[in-house]
mmCIF file of C-alpha atoms in Angstrom:
data_model
loop_
_atom_site.group_PDB
_atom_site.id
_atom_site.type_symbol
_atom_site.label_atom_id
_atom_site.label_comp_id
_atom_site.label_asym_id
_atom_site.label_seq_id
_atom_site.Cartn_x
_atom_site.Cartn_y
_atom_site.Cartn_z
ATOM 1 C CA MET A 1 219.326 -87.900 -172.488
ATOM 2 C CA MET A 2 218.323 -85.328 -169.909
ATOM 3 C CA LYS A 3 215.192 -85.900 -167.924
ATOM 4 C CA PRO A 4 212.390 -83.349 -168.253
ATOM 5 C CA LYS A 5 212.379 -80.974 -165.298
ATOM 6 C CA ILE A 6 209.231 -80.493 -163.259
ATOM 7 C CA ALA A 7 208.497 -77.885 -160.596
ATOM 8 C CA THR A 8 205.381 -77.568 -158.459
ATOM 9 C CA ASP A 9 204.072 -74.808 -156.256
ATOM 10 C CA TRP A 10 200.864 -73.973 -154.463
ATOM 11 C CA LEU A 11 198.949 -70.777 -154.164
ATOM 12 C CA ALA A 12 195.787 -70.265 -152.068
ATOM 13 C CA ALA A 13 194.815 -73.875 -151.468
ATOM 14 C CA CYS A 14 194.212 -76.550 -148.874
ATOM 15 C CA ALA A 15 197.178 -78.681 -150.048
ATOM 16 C CA GLY A 16 194.786 -81.455 -151.113
ATOM 17 C CA CYS A 17 196.131 -81.465 -154.676
ATOM 18 C CA HIS A 18 199.694 -81.933 -153.461
ATOM 19 C CA MET A 19 198.463 -84.673 -151.110
ATOM 20 C CA SER A 20 196.843 -86.325 -154.140
ATOM 21 C CA LEU A 21 200.201 -86.006 -155.923
ATOM 22 C CA LEU A 22 201.840 -87.851 -153.022
ATOM 23 C CA ASP A 23 199.040 -90.447 -153.169
ATOM 24 C CA ILE A 24 200.472 -91.605 -156.486
ATOM 25 C CA ASP A 25 202.423 -93.833 -154.076
ATOM 26 C CA GLU A 26 204.844 -96.260 -155.742
ATOM 27 C CA LYS A 27 204.156 -94.776 -159.163
ATOM 28 C CA LEU A 28 205.860 -91.629 -157.865
ATOM 29 C CA ILE A 29 209.132 -93.595 -157.971
ATOM 30 C CA GLU A 30 208.328 -94.639 -161.531
ATOM 31 C CA LEU A 31 207.666 -91.016 -162.419
ATOM 32 C CA LEU A 32 210.845 -89.762 -160.730
ATOM 33 C CA GLN A 33 212.863 -92.177 -162.877
ATOM 34 C CA LYS A 34 211.599 -90.221 -165.898
ATOM 35 C CA VAL A 35 211.710 -86.638 -164.578
ATOM 36 C CA GLU A 36 213.772 -84.385 -162.362
ATOM 37 C CA LEU A 37 211.725 -82.693 -159.647
ATOM 38 C CA THR A 38 213.509 -79.373 -159.212
ATOM 39 C CA SER A 39 211.332 -77.723 -156.597
ATOM 40 C CA SER A 40 208.098 -78.159 -154.699
ATOM 41 C CA PRO A 41 206.442 -77.006 -151.483
ATOM 42 C CA LEU A 42 207.128 -80.567 -150.314
ATOM 43 C CA THR A 43 210.917 -80.402 -150.831
ATOM 44 C CA ASP A 44 213.732 -78.209 -149.530
ATOM 45 C CA LEU A 45 213.930 -76.332 -152.819
ATOM 46 C CA LYS A 46 210.760 -74.233 -153.114
ATOM 47 C CA VAL A 47 211.408 -72.009 -156.133
ATOM 48 C CA PRO A 48 211.712 -73.209 -159.743
ATOM 49 C CA PRO A 49 215.209 -72.607 -161.117
ATOM 50 C CA GLU A 50 215.853 -69.424 -163.087
ATOM 51 C CA SER A 51 217.079 -71.633 -165.934
ATOM 52 C CA GLY A 52 213.510 -72.903 -166.231
ATOM 53 C CA VAL A 53 211.690 -76.215 -166.225
ATOM 54 C CA ASP A 54 209.818 -78.208 -168.821
ATOM 55 C CA VAL A 55 206.654 -78.498 -166.735
ATOM 56 C CA GLY A 56 205.395 -76.211 -163.998
ATOM 57 C CA LEU A 57 202.420 -77.402 -161.960
ATOM 58 C CA LEU A 58 200.417 -74.928 -159.890
ATOM 59 C CA THR A 59 197.689 -75.768 -157.406
ATOM 60 C CA GLY A 60 195.446 -73.228 -155.714
ATOM 61 C CA ALA A 61 193.879 -69.935 -156.638
ATOM 62 C CA VAL A 62 195.392 -66.477 -156.864
ATOM 63 C CA ASN A 63 194.002 -64.413 -153.999
ATOM 64 C CA ASN A 64 196.890 -62.165 -152.953
ATOM 65 C CA ASP A 65 199.823 -60.413 -154.577
ATOM 66 C CA ASP A 66 202.292 -63.094 -153.430
ATOM 67 C CA ASN A 67 200.167 -65.745 -155.219
ATOM 68 C CA LEU A 68 200.222 -63.510 -158.285
ATOM 69 C CA HIS A 69 204.021 -63.224 -158.124
ATOM 70 C CA VAL A 70 204.412 -67.020 -157.726
ATOM 71 C CA ALA A 71 202.038 -67.709 -160.660
ATOM 72 C CA ARG A 72 203.847 -65.250 -162.921
ATOM 73 C CA ARG A 73 207.257 -66.618 -161.919
ATOM 74 C CA MET A 74 206.140 -70.218 -162.588
ATOM 75 C CA ARG A 75 204.720 -69.186 -165.988
ATOM 76 C CA GLN A 76 207.917 -67.368 -166.886
ATOM 77 C CA ARG A 77 210.092 -70.344 -165.938
ATOM 78 C CA SER A 78 207.913 -73.153 -167.383
ATOM 79 C CA ARG A 79 207.674 -74.327 -170.981
ATOM 80 C CA ILE A 80 204.329 -75.989 -170.159
ATOM 81 C CA LEU A 81 202.170 -74.763 -167.280
ATOM 82 C CA VAL A 82 199.608 -77.062 -165.655
ATOM 83 C CA ALA A 83 196.751 -75.684 -163.513
ATOM 84 C CA CYS A 84 195.939 -78.576 -161.159
ATOM 85 C CA GLY A 85 192.769 -78.746 -159.075
ATOM 86 C CA ASP A 86 189.532 -76.791 -158.996
ATOM 87 C CA CYS A 87 191.065 -73.788 -157.210
ATOM 88 C CA ALA A 88 193.710 -73.410 -159.936
ATOM 89 C CA VAL A 89 191.273 -74.187 -162.757
ATOM 90 C CA PHE A 90 188.123 -72.347 -161.588
ATOM 91 C CA GLY A 91 189.121 -70.273 -158.549
ATOM 92 C CA GLY A 92 187.732 -72.888 -156.159
ATOM 93 C CA ILE A 93 185.807 -72.335 -152.973
ATOM 94 C CA ILE A 94 187.833 -69.210 -152.270
ATOM 95 C CA ARG A 95 185.966 -67.564 -155.148
ATOM 96 C CA MET A 96 182.888 -67.359 -152.912
ATOM 97 C CA ARG A 97 184.399 -64.315 -151.239
ATOM 98 C CA ASN A 98 184.238 -62.442 -154.557
ATOM 99 C CA HIS A 99 180.466 -62.065 -154.035
ATOM 100 C CA TRP A 100 181.129 -59.386 -151.414
ATOM 101 C CA PRO A 101 183.461 -56.433 -151.317
ATOM 102 C CA LEU A 102 186.903 -57.699 -150.302
ATOM 103 C CA SER A 103 186.904 -55.536 -147.166
ATOM 104 C CA GLU A 104 183.607 -57.135 -145.996
ATOM 105 C CA ALA A 105 184.900 -60.653 -146.673
ATOM 106 C CA LEU A 106 188.093 -59.969 -144.716
ATOM 107 C CA GLU A 107 186.103 -58.404 -141.842
ATOM 108 C CA ALA A 108 183.885 -61.495 -141.669
ATOM 109 C CA ALA A 109 186.855 -63.861 -141.775
ATOM 110 C CA TYR A 110 189.232 -62.105 -139.425
ATOM 111 C CA ARG A 111 187.189 -59.844 -137.114
ATOM 112 C CA ASP A 112 183.543 -60.945 -137.006
ATOM 113 C CA ASN A 113 184.407 -64.561 -136.327
ATOM 114 C CA PRO A 114 183.992 -66.436 -133.012
ATOM 115 C CA SER A 115 187.419 -68.022 -133.381
ATOM 116 C CA THR A 116 189.196 -64.696 -133.831
ATOM 117 C CA VAL A 117 191.111 -63.341 -130.869
ATOM 118 C CA GLU A 118 193.032 -60.291 -132.027
ATOM 119 C CA GLY A 119 190.980 -59.409 -135.082
ATOM 120 C CA LEU A 120 193.864 -58.475 -137.346
ATOM 121 C CA ILE A 121 193.345 -58.600 -141.089
ATOM 122 C CA PRO A 122 196.460 -59.906 -142.836
ATOM 123 C CA GLY A 123 197.843 -57.581 -145.393
ATOM 124 C CA ALA A 124 201.215 -56.238 -144.322
ATOM 125 C CA PRO A 125 202.523 -54.905 -147.632
ATOM 126 C CA GLU A 126 205.929 -56.476 -147.014
ATOM 127 C CA ILE A 127 204.248 -59.911 -146.760
ATOM 128 C CA MET A 128 201.241 -59.810 -149.090
ATOM 129 C CA ARG A 129 198.185 -57.795 -150.089
ATOM 130 C CA PRO A 130 194.808 -59.571 -150.488
ATOM 131 C CA LEU A 131 193.280 -59.514 -153.975
ATOM 132 C CA PRO A 132 189.977 -60.764 -155.398
ATOM 133 C CA ASP A 133 190.163 -64.518 -156.092
ATOM 134 C CA ARG A 134 191.149 -65.591 -159.586
ATOM 135 C CA SER A 135 192.005 -68.868 -161.256
ATOM 136 C CA VAL A 136 195.548 -69.361 -162.540
ATOM 137 C CA GLY A 137 194.291 -69.041 -166.117
ATOM 138 C CA GLU A 138 192.914 -65.583 -165.356
ATOM 139 C CA VAL A 139 196.388 -64.234 -164.553
ATOM 140 C CA VAL A 140 198.775 -66.252 -166.773
ATOM 141 C CA LYS A 141 198.561 -68.502 -169.824
ATOM 142 C CA VAL A 142 197.832 -72.133 -168.883
ATOM 143 C CA ASP A 143 198.629 -75.019 -171.225
ATOM 144 C CA VAL A 144 196.948 -77.932 -169.411
ATOM 145 C CA TYR A 145 193.935 -77.811 -167.079
ATOM 146 C CA VAL A 146 193.406 -80.650 -164.585
ATOM 147 C CA PRO A 147 190.116 -80.131 -162.707
ATOM 148 C CA GLY A 148 189.102 -81.977 -159.572
ATOM 149 C CA CYS A 149 188.959 -81.314 -155.856
ATOM 150 C CA PRO A 150 191.454 -82.780 -155.653
ATOM 151 C CA PRO A 151 192.203 -84.516 -158.938
ATOM 152 C CA SER A 152 192.677 -88.234 -158.368
ATOM 153 C CA PRO A 153 196.222 -89.563 -158.012
ATOM 154 C CA GLU A 154 195.608 -91.571 -161.183
ATOM 155 C CA VAL A 155 194.786 -88.444 -163.180
ATOM 156 C CA ILE A 156 197.775 -86.538 -161.792
ATOM 157 C CA PHE A 157 200.058 -89.480 -162.627
ATOM 158 C CA TYR A 158 198.574 -89.733 -166.113
ATOM 159 C CA VAL A 159 199.098 -86.002 -166.772
ATOM 160 C CA LEU A 160 202.680 -85.906 -165.466
ATOM 161 C CA ASN A 161 203.591 -89.180 -167.171
ATOM 162 C CA GLU A 162 202.232 -87.958 -170.521
ATOM 163 C CA LEU A 163 204.155 -84.695 -170.178
ATOM 164 C CA ALA A 164 207.305 -86.626 -169.197
ATOM 165 C CA GLU A 165 206.896 -88.623 -172.403
ATOM 166 C CA GLY A 166 206.607 -85.398 -174.409
ATOM 167 C CA ARG A 167 202.856 -85.628 -175.018
ATOM 168 C CA ILE A 168 200.085 -83.210 -174.084
ATOM 169 C CA PRO A 169 197.622 -85.237 -171.992
ATOM 170 C CA ALA A 170 194.101 -85.729 -173.321
ATOM 171 C CA LEU A 171 191.729 -85.379 -170.392
ATOM 172 C CA ASP A 172 188.515 -86.801 -171.747
ATOM 173 C CA GLU A 173 185.395 -87.645 -169.766
ATOM 174 C CA SER A 174 186.623 -91.140 -168.903
ATOM 175 C CA ARG A 175 189.568 -89.707 -166.941
ATOM 176 C CA LEU A 176 187.511 -87.066 -165.157
ATOM 177 C CA ASN A 177 185.144 -89.408 -163.372
ATOM 178 C CA TYR A 178 184.196 -88.223 -159.887
ATOM 179 C CA ASP A 179 182.726 -90.836 -157.578
#
């Protein structure tokens, strides 16, 4: 029997959700005995295979056109798409910039900032173009939402283990306990 294939990727994020994924620790070995990890920002292979995966997991918000491309590609190549972490689920802290015109937010971040030296706003069209912040679910269909900043390793393991077993995880209040 073939193992379910899982791919992960991150968008605009701090990497905390992927660190929480790594914090599964020894259970990661248990999980990898059940699934095939095809690609991840943490491995050499970064892009999910064109042949598709059973589960795609995205962390981070969509705040530029490269993020949008990555989210759409993961949706297209995943049978089940998981939005993992508050940035992916709600837009996260990055959403705060949506309260101002994008040009003002970028000016404040890249030019009117004491730590800025050159004052260049990123946005070379060949690299990426900034967009207003959106959650993953605002740009593509999401099948499973896993909130948390970051979600606990236990919750991430539970979700991936349930999906590996062919079940949609039930994230009730008892699993979403934030201490």
